[in-house]
């Protein structure tokens, strides 16, 4: 029963639970807590799938004369766990290698063609307002000359604060983690709405850094000015480009403000509970062996 519970839990956390969470739009107003909850959902799904084989082995080892059906169940559970682990490692290697290669290539190009340098900020001689950041050990904030010309000082500060928040929070690693988990899950169970929600939450976090810097109004004006901005692949842009988060949603989140602290606390408790369940089920299987 424990093995079945773990498999069912993995399936629920891979598909139905993320779809239900994506419909709870109130969670967006506490983006940091919501991202922790989303991470817990994805991690708990992987833990449940990987724990199926050890749980089945515990049942098998606990019997003096294992029944054939238990041997078959153990074999199937081991297969599920092995396939999940193989998909996880493959997705992680493929996605990580590709993103780092793209960023390294674009970083080299930016450093060559930039006509102005200020610390880690690079300015490109291009008339279209564009702003994005290139994460990594040699992180860069990239602005076009069109951005400098189009934005007054407070709005320019908002854009730079947004990009620096992405870099300081290593939001690239967060998105990479979710992308790896998303592609690890079998296609019929994948929840595209979950990835869209995570991208929105990451942008909401950076938007709030801009608000703390210059206020809501200037941040919103800067985002609207950069609405047509397009960042290269593997970069993170203030508006458009590296994110699929719709700008109208982000503007509504800016206007909505934060939720009650009790809801935020509830999301953190929910995240912890999700991680406890698969571990507790595995521990129970070995305790009864």
Short mmCIF file of C-alpha atoms in Angstrom, two decimals:
data_model
loop_
_atom_site.label_atom_id
_atom_site.label_comp_id
_atom_site.label_asym_id
_atom_site.label_seq_id
_atom_site.Cartn_x
_atom_site.Cartn_y
_atom_site.Cartn_z
CA UNK A 1 0.00 0.00 0.00
CA UNK A 2 2.88 2.38 0.75
CA UNK A 3 4.32 1.89 -2.72
CA UNK A 4 0.93 2.58 -4.29
CA UNK A 5 0.51 5.66 -2.11
CA UNK A 6 3.88 7.02 -3.25
CA UNK A 7 3.10 6.43 -6.92
CA UNK A 8 -0.32 8.06 -6.62
CA UNK A 9 1.22 10.97 -4.72
CA UNK A 10 3.83 11.45 -7.45
CA UNK A 11 1.14 11.50 -10.14
CA UNK A 12 -1.04 13.94 -8.20
CA UNK A 13 1.85 16.31 -7.52
CA UNK A 14 2.98 16.17 -11.14
CA UNK A 15 -0.35 17.13 -12.69
CA UNK A 16 -3.60 17.74 -10.77
CA UNK A 17 -2.09 19.63 -7.83
CA UNK A 18 -0.12 22.14 -9.96
CA UNK A 19 -3.19 22.74 -12.13
CA UNK A 20 -5.26 23.47 -9.04
CA UNK A 21 -2.57 25.78 -7.62
CA UNK A 22 -2.29 27.70 -10.89
CA UNK A 23 -5.95 28.66 -10.55
CA UNK A 24 -5.39 30.21 -7.09
CA UNK A 25 -4.44 33.68 -8.27
CA UNK A 26 -4.34 35.11 -4.75
CA UNK A 27 -1.09 33.21 -4.18
CA UNK A 28 0.62 35.49 -6.70
CA UNK A 29 0.43 38.40 -4.29
CA UNK A 30 3.03 36.73 -2.07
CA UNK A 31 5.48 35.67 -4.80
CA UNK A 32 8.34 34.49 -2.60
CA UNK A 33 6.15 32.19 -0.52
CA UNK A 34 4.34 31.01 -3.64
CA UNK A 35 7.64 30.09 -5.29
CA UNK A 36 8.66 28.11 -2.21
CA UNK A 37 5.33 26.26 -2.42
CA UNK A 38 5.83 25.55 -6.12
CA UNK A 39 9.34 24.25 -5.45
CA UNK A 40 8.00 21.95 -2.75
CA UNK A 41 5.32 20.56 -5.07
CA UNK A 42 7.84 19.70 -7.76
CA UNK A 43 10.44 18.35 -5.34
CA UNK A 44 7.86 16.26 -3.45
CA UNK A 45 6.70 14.74 -6.75
CA UNK A 46 10.26 13.70 -7.59
CA UNK A 47 10.87 12.38 -4.06
CA UNK A 48 7.68 10.30 -4.18
CA UNK A 49 8.63 8.77 -7.52
CA UNK A 50 12.19 8.02 -6.40
CA UNK A 51 11.02 6.60 -3.06
CA UNK A 52 8.77 3.99 -4.68
CA UNK A 53 11.62 1.51 -5.23
CA UNK A 54 13.09 1.73 -1.68
CA UNK A 55 9.59 1.38 -0.21
CA UNK A 56 8.90 -1.72 -2.30
CA UNK A 57 12.29 -3.15 -1.33
CA UNK A 58 11.47 -2.65 2.35
CA UNK A 59 8.27 -4.65 1.91
CA UNK A 60 10.13 -7.41 0.09
CA UNK A 61 12.91 -7.65 2.68
CA UNK A 62 10.39 -7.76 5.50
CA UNK A 63 8.89 -11.05 4.31
CA UNK A 64 10.37 -14.46 5.03
CA UNK A 65 8.95 -15.88 1.82
CA UNK A 66 8.23 -13.09 -0.63
CA UNK A 67 5.19 -13.71 -2.79
CA UNK A 68 5.66 -13.48 -6.57
CA UNK A 69 3.31 -10.51 -6.75
CA UNK A 70 5.50 -8.60 -4.30
CA UNK A 71 8.58 -9.35 -6.40
CA UNK A 72 6.78 -8.01 -9.47
CA UNK A 73 5.63 -4.90 -7.62
CA UNK A 74 9.18 -4.28 -6.40
CA UNK A 75 10.50 -4.65 -9.92
CA UNK A 76 7.93 -2.24 -11.33
CA UNK A 77 8.60 0.28 -8.55
CA UNK A 78 12.34 0.04 -9.22
CA UNK A 79 11.67 0.64 -12.90
CA UNK A 80 9.57 3.74 -12.17
CA UNK A 81 12.22 5.15 -9.86
CA UNK A 82 15.06 4.36 -12.26
CA UNK A 83 13.26 5.94 -15.21
CA UNK A 84 12.46 9.06 -13.21
CA UNK A 85 16.08 9.40 -12.05
CA UNK A 86 17.38 8.88 -15.59
CA UNK A 87 15.00 11.50 -17.00
CA UNK A 88 15.95 13.93 -14.23
CA UNK A 89 19.68 13.58 -14.86
CA UNK A 90 19.26 13.76 -18.62
CA UNK A 91 17.07 16.88 -18.48
CA UNK A 92 19.38 18.58 -16.00
CA UNK A 93 22.47 17.95 -18.11
CA UNK A 94 20.86 18.90 -21.42
CA UNK A 95 19.16 22.09 -20.21
CA UNK A 96 22.06 23.27 -18.05
CA UNK A 97 24.67 22.70 -20.77
CA UNK A 98 22.59 24.48 -23.39
CA UNK A 99 21.77 27.53 -21.24
CA UNK A 100 25.37 28.03 -20.14
CA UNK A 101 26.66 27.77 -23.69
CA UNK A 102 24.12 30.34 -24.92
CA UNK A 103 24.92 32.75 -22.10
CA UNK A 104 28.67 32.44 -22.55
CA UNK A 105 28.35 33.10 -26.27
CA UNK A 106 26.11 36.14 -25.81
CA UNK A 107 28.23 37.50 -22.95
CA UNK A 108 31.29 37.45 -25.19
CA UNK A 109 29.36 39.25 -27.93
CA UNK A 110 28.01 41.91 -25.55
CA UNK A 111 31.46 42.65 -24.15
CA UNK A 112 32.79 43.12 -27.67
CA UNK A 113 30.09 45.40 -29.09
CA UNK A 114 29.12 47.43 -26.01
CA UNK A 115 30.06 51.10 -26.45
CA UNK A 116 29.84 51.92 -22.74
CA UNK A 117 30.80 49.97 -19.64
CA UNK A 118 30.02 50.75 -16.02
CA UNK A 119 30.89 47.89 -13.69
CA UNK A 120 28.66 45.04 -14.85
CA UNK A 121 26.37 47.29 -16.90
CA UNK A 122 26.79 47.27 -20.68
CA UNK A 123 25.16 49.73 -23.10
CA UNK A 124 24.53 48.71 -26.71
CA UNK A 125 24.21 51.24 -29.52
CA UNK A 126 20.66 50.31 -30.50
CA UNK A 127 17.67 52.68 -30.75
CA UNK A 128 15.00 50.23 -29.57
CA UNK A 129 14.40 50.34 -25.77
CA UNK A 130 15.75 47.02 -24.50
CA UNK A 131 16.90 45.82 -21.08
CA UNK A 132 17.92 42.39 -19.88
CA UNK A 133 20.47 40.60 -17.76
CA UNK A 134 22.83 37.72 -18.41
CA UNK A 135 23.14 35.61 -15.23
CA UNK A 136 26.22 33.65 -14.26
CA UNK A 137 29.61 34.17 -12.66
CA UNK A 138 30.30 37.08 -15.03
CA UNK A 139 26.80 38.53 -14.85
CA UNK A 140 25.88 41.55 -16.93
CA UNK A 141 23.02 44.06 -17.05
CA UNK A 142 22.52 45.01 -20.68
CA UNK A 143 20.76 48.22 -21.74
CA UNK A 144 20.27 49.70 -25.18
CA UNK A 145 20.91 53.36 -25.95
CA UNK A 146 17.20 53.53 -26.75
CA UNK A 147 16.44 52.66 -23.12
CA UNK A 148 18.67 55.47 -21.84
CA UNK A 149 17.02 57.90 -24.23
CA UNK A 150 13.43 56.82 -23.52
CA UNK A 151 13.43 56.56 -19.73
CA UNK A 152 13.82 59.38 -17.19
CA UNK A 153 16.18 58.73 -14.31
CA UNK A 154 13.65 57.18 -11.84
CA UNK A 155 12.35 54.73 -14.44
CA UNK A 156 15.88 53.82 -15.50
CA UNK A 157 16.66 53.09 -11.85
CA UNK A 158 13.59 50.84 -11.74
CA UNK A 159 14.81 48.84 -14.75
CA UNK A 160 18.32 48.43 -13.38
CA UNK A 161 16.94 47.43 -9.95
CA UNK A 162 14.73 44.84 -11.67
CA UNK A 163 17.65 43.26 -13.51
CA UNK A 164 19.92 43.35 -10.48
CA UNK A 165 17.20 41.62 -8.45
CA UNK A 166 17.22 38.80 -11.01
CA UNK A 167 20.98 38.49 -10.69
CA UNK A 168 21.14 38.78 -6.89
CA UNK A 169 18.33 36.28 -6.39
CA UNK A 170 19.78 33.88 -8.99
CA UNK A 171 16.35 33.67 -10.56
CA UNK A 172 17.99 31.97 -13.54
CA UNK A 173 18.75 28.93 -11.38
CA UNK A 174 15.19 28.92 -10.10
CA UNK A 175 13.78 28.90 -13.63
CA UNK A 176 16.33 26.30 -14.69
CA UNK A 177 15.28 24.07 -11.79
CA UNK A 178 11.61 24.30 -12.72
CA UNK A 179 12.38 23.73 -16.40
CA UNK A 180 14.34 20.58 -15.57
CA UNK A 181 11.55 19.25 -13.36
CA UNK A 182 8.95 20.20 -15.97
CA UNK A 183 10.72 18.24 -18.68
CA UNK A 184 11.41 15.32 -16.35
CA UNK A 185 7.68 14.78 -15.84
CA UNK A 186 6.16 12.58 -18.59
CA UNK A 187 4.48 14.72 -21.23
CA UNK A 188 0.86 13.61 -20.48
CA UNK A 189 1.27 14.78 -16.88
CA UNK A 190 3.04 18.08 -17.52
CA UNK A 191 1.33 21.27 -16.44
CA UNK A 192 2.16 24.19 -18.73
CA UNK A 193 0.20 26.52 -16.46
CA UNK A 194 2.68 25.74 -13.67
CA UNK A 195 5.65 26.96 -15.72
CA UNK A 196 3.76 30.11 -16.71
CA UNK A 197 2.92 30.75 -13.07
CA UNK A 198 6.53 30.33 -11.97
CA UNK A 199 7.75 32.75 -14.65
CA UNK A 200 5.17 35.28 -13.51
CA UNK A 201 6.22 34.92 -9.86
CA UNK A 202 9.89 35.37 -10.69
CA UNK A 203 9.11 38.58 -12.57
CA UNK A 204 6.86 39.73 -9.72
CA UNK A 205 9.77 39.35 -7.29
CA UNK A 206 12.01 41.52 -9.48
CA UNK A 207 9.20 44.04 -9.99
CA UNK A 208 8.90 44.41 -6.22
CA UNK A 209 12.60 45.20 -6.01
CA UNK A 210 11.95 48.05 -8.45
CA UNK A 211 9.02 49.25 -6.36
CA UNK A 212 11.20 49.36 -3.25
CA UNK A 213 13.68 51.45 -5.22
CA UNK A 214 11.47 54.06 -6.93
CA UNK A 215 7.84 53.25 -6.16
CA UNK A 216 4.95 51.57 -7.94
CA UNK A 217 4.11 54.30 -10.44
CA UNK A 218 7.60 54.74 -11.87
CA UNK A 219 8.07 50.98 -12.04
CA UNK A 220 4.83 50.54 -13.95
CA UNK A 221 5.73 53.34 -16.38
CA UNK A 222 9.13 51.78 -17.04
CA UNK A 223 7.57 48.36 -17.73
CA UNK A 224 5.07 49.88 -20.15
CA UNK A 225 7.84 51.71 -22.02
CA UNK A 226 9.76 48.44 -22.35
CA UNK A 227 6.68 46.41 -23.27
CA UNK A 228 8.04 45.64 -26.74
CA UNK A 229 11.51 44.84 -25.43
CA UNK A 230 12.91 41.49 -26.49
CA UNK A 231 15.74 39.72 -24.70
CA UNK A 232 17.86 37.00 -26.31
CA UNK A 233 17.30 33.38 -25.39
CA UNK A 234 18.77 32.39 -21.99
CA UNK A 235 18.66 36.02 -20.80
CA UNK A 236 16.11 37.54 -18.44
CA UNK A 237 14.36 40.71 -19.61
CA UNK A 238 12.50 43.40 -17.69
CA UNK A 239 9.59 43.02 -20.10
CA UNK A 240 9.02 40.34 -22.71
CA UNK A 241 11.80 38.27 -24.21
CA UNK A 242 13.13 35.93 -21.56
CA UNK A 243 9.78 35.59 -19.81
CA UNK A 244 6.32 34.60 -20.95
CA UNK A 245 4.72 36.47 -18.02
CA UNK A 246 2.10 38.80 -19.54
CA UNK A 247 2.74 42.45 -18.72
CA UNK A 248 -0.93 43.20 -17.83
CA UNK A 249 -0.80 40.53 -15.11
CA UNK A 250 2.39 42.01 -13.70
CA UNK A 251 0.89 45.50 -13.64
CA UNK A 252 -2.20 44.20 -11.82
CA UNK A 253 0.04 42.51 -9.26
CA UNK A 254 1.89 45.78 -8.70
CA UNK A 255 -1.40 47.51 -8.01
CA UNK A 256 -2.81 44.72 -5.83
CA UNK A 257 -0.12 44.78 -3.16
CA UNK A 258 0.62 42.01 -0.69
CA UNK A 259 -1.71 39.49 0.90
CA UNK A 260 -2.36 39.02 4.61
CA UNK A 261 0.67 37.58 6.46
CA UNK A 262 -1.46 34.62 7.59
CA UNK A 263 -1.82 33.44 3.98
CA UNK A 264 1.90 33.79 3.44
CA UNK A 265 2.58 31.72 6.56
CA UNK A 266 0.06 29.16 5.36
CA UNK A 267 1.93 28.78 2.06
CA UNK A 268 5.19 28.10 3.88
CA UNK A 269 3.48 25.48 6.08
CA UNK A 270 1.94 23.91 2.99
CA UNK A 271 5.40 23.72 1.40
CA UNK A 272 6.86 21.97 4.43
CA UNK A 273 3.95 19.51 4.65
CA UNK A 274 4.37 18.52 1.00
CA UNK A 275 7.99 17.54 1.59
CA UNK A 276 7.19 15.65 4.79
CA UNK A 277 4.60 13.33 3.20
CA UNK A 278 6.83 11.28 0.83
CA UNK A 279 9.60 11.09 3.42
CA UNK A 280 7.11 9.92 6.07
CA UNK A 281 5.68 7.27 3.75
CA UNK A 282 9.15 5.92 2.99
CA UNK A 283 10.06 5.92 6.68
CA UNK A 284 6.84 4.06 7.50
CA UNK A 285 7.64 1.42 4.88
CA UNK A 286 11.01 0.70 6.39
CA UNK A 287 9.71 0.88 9.95
CA UNK A 288 7.24 -1.91 9.18
CA UNK A 289 9.81 -4.05 7.36
#
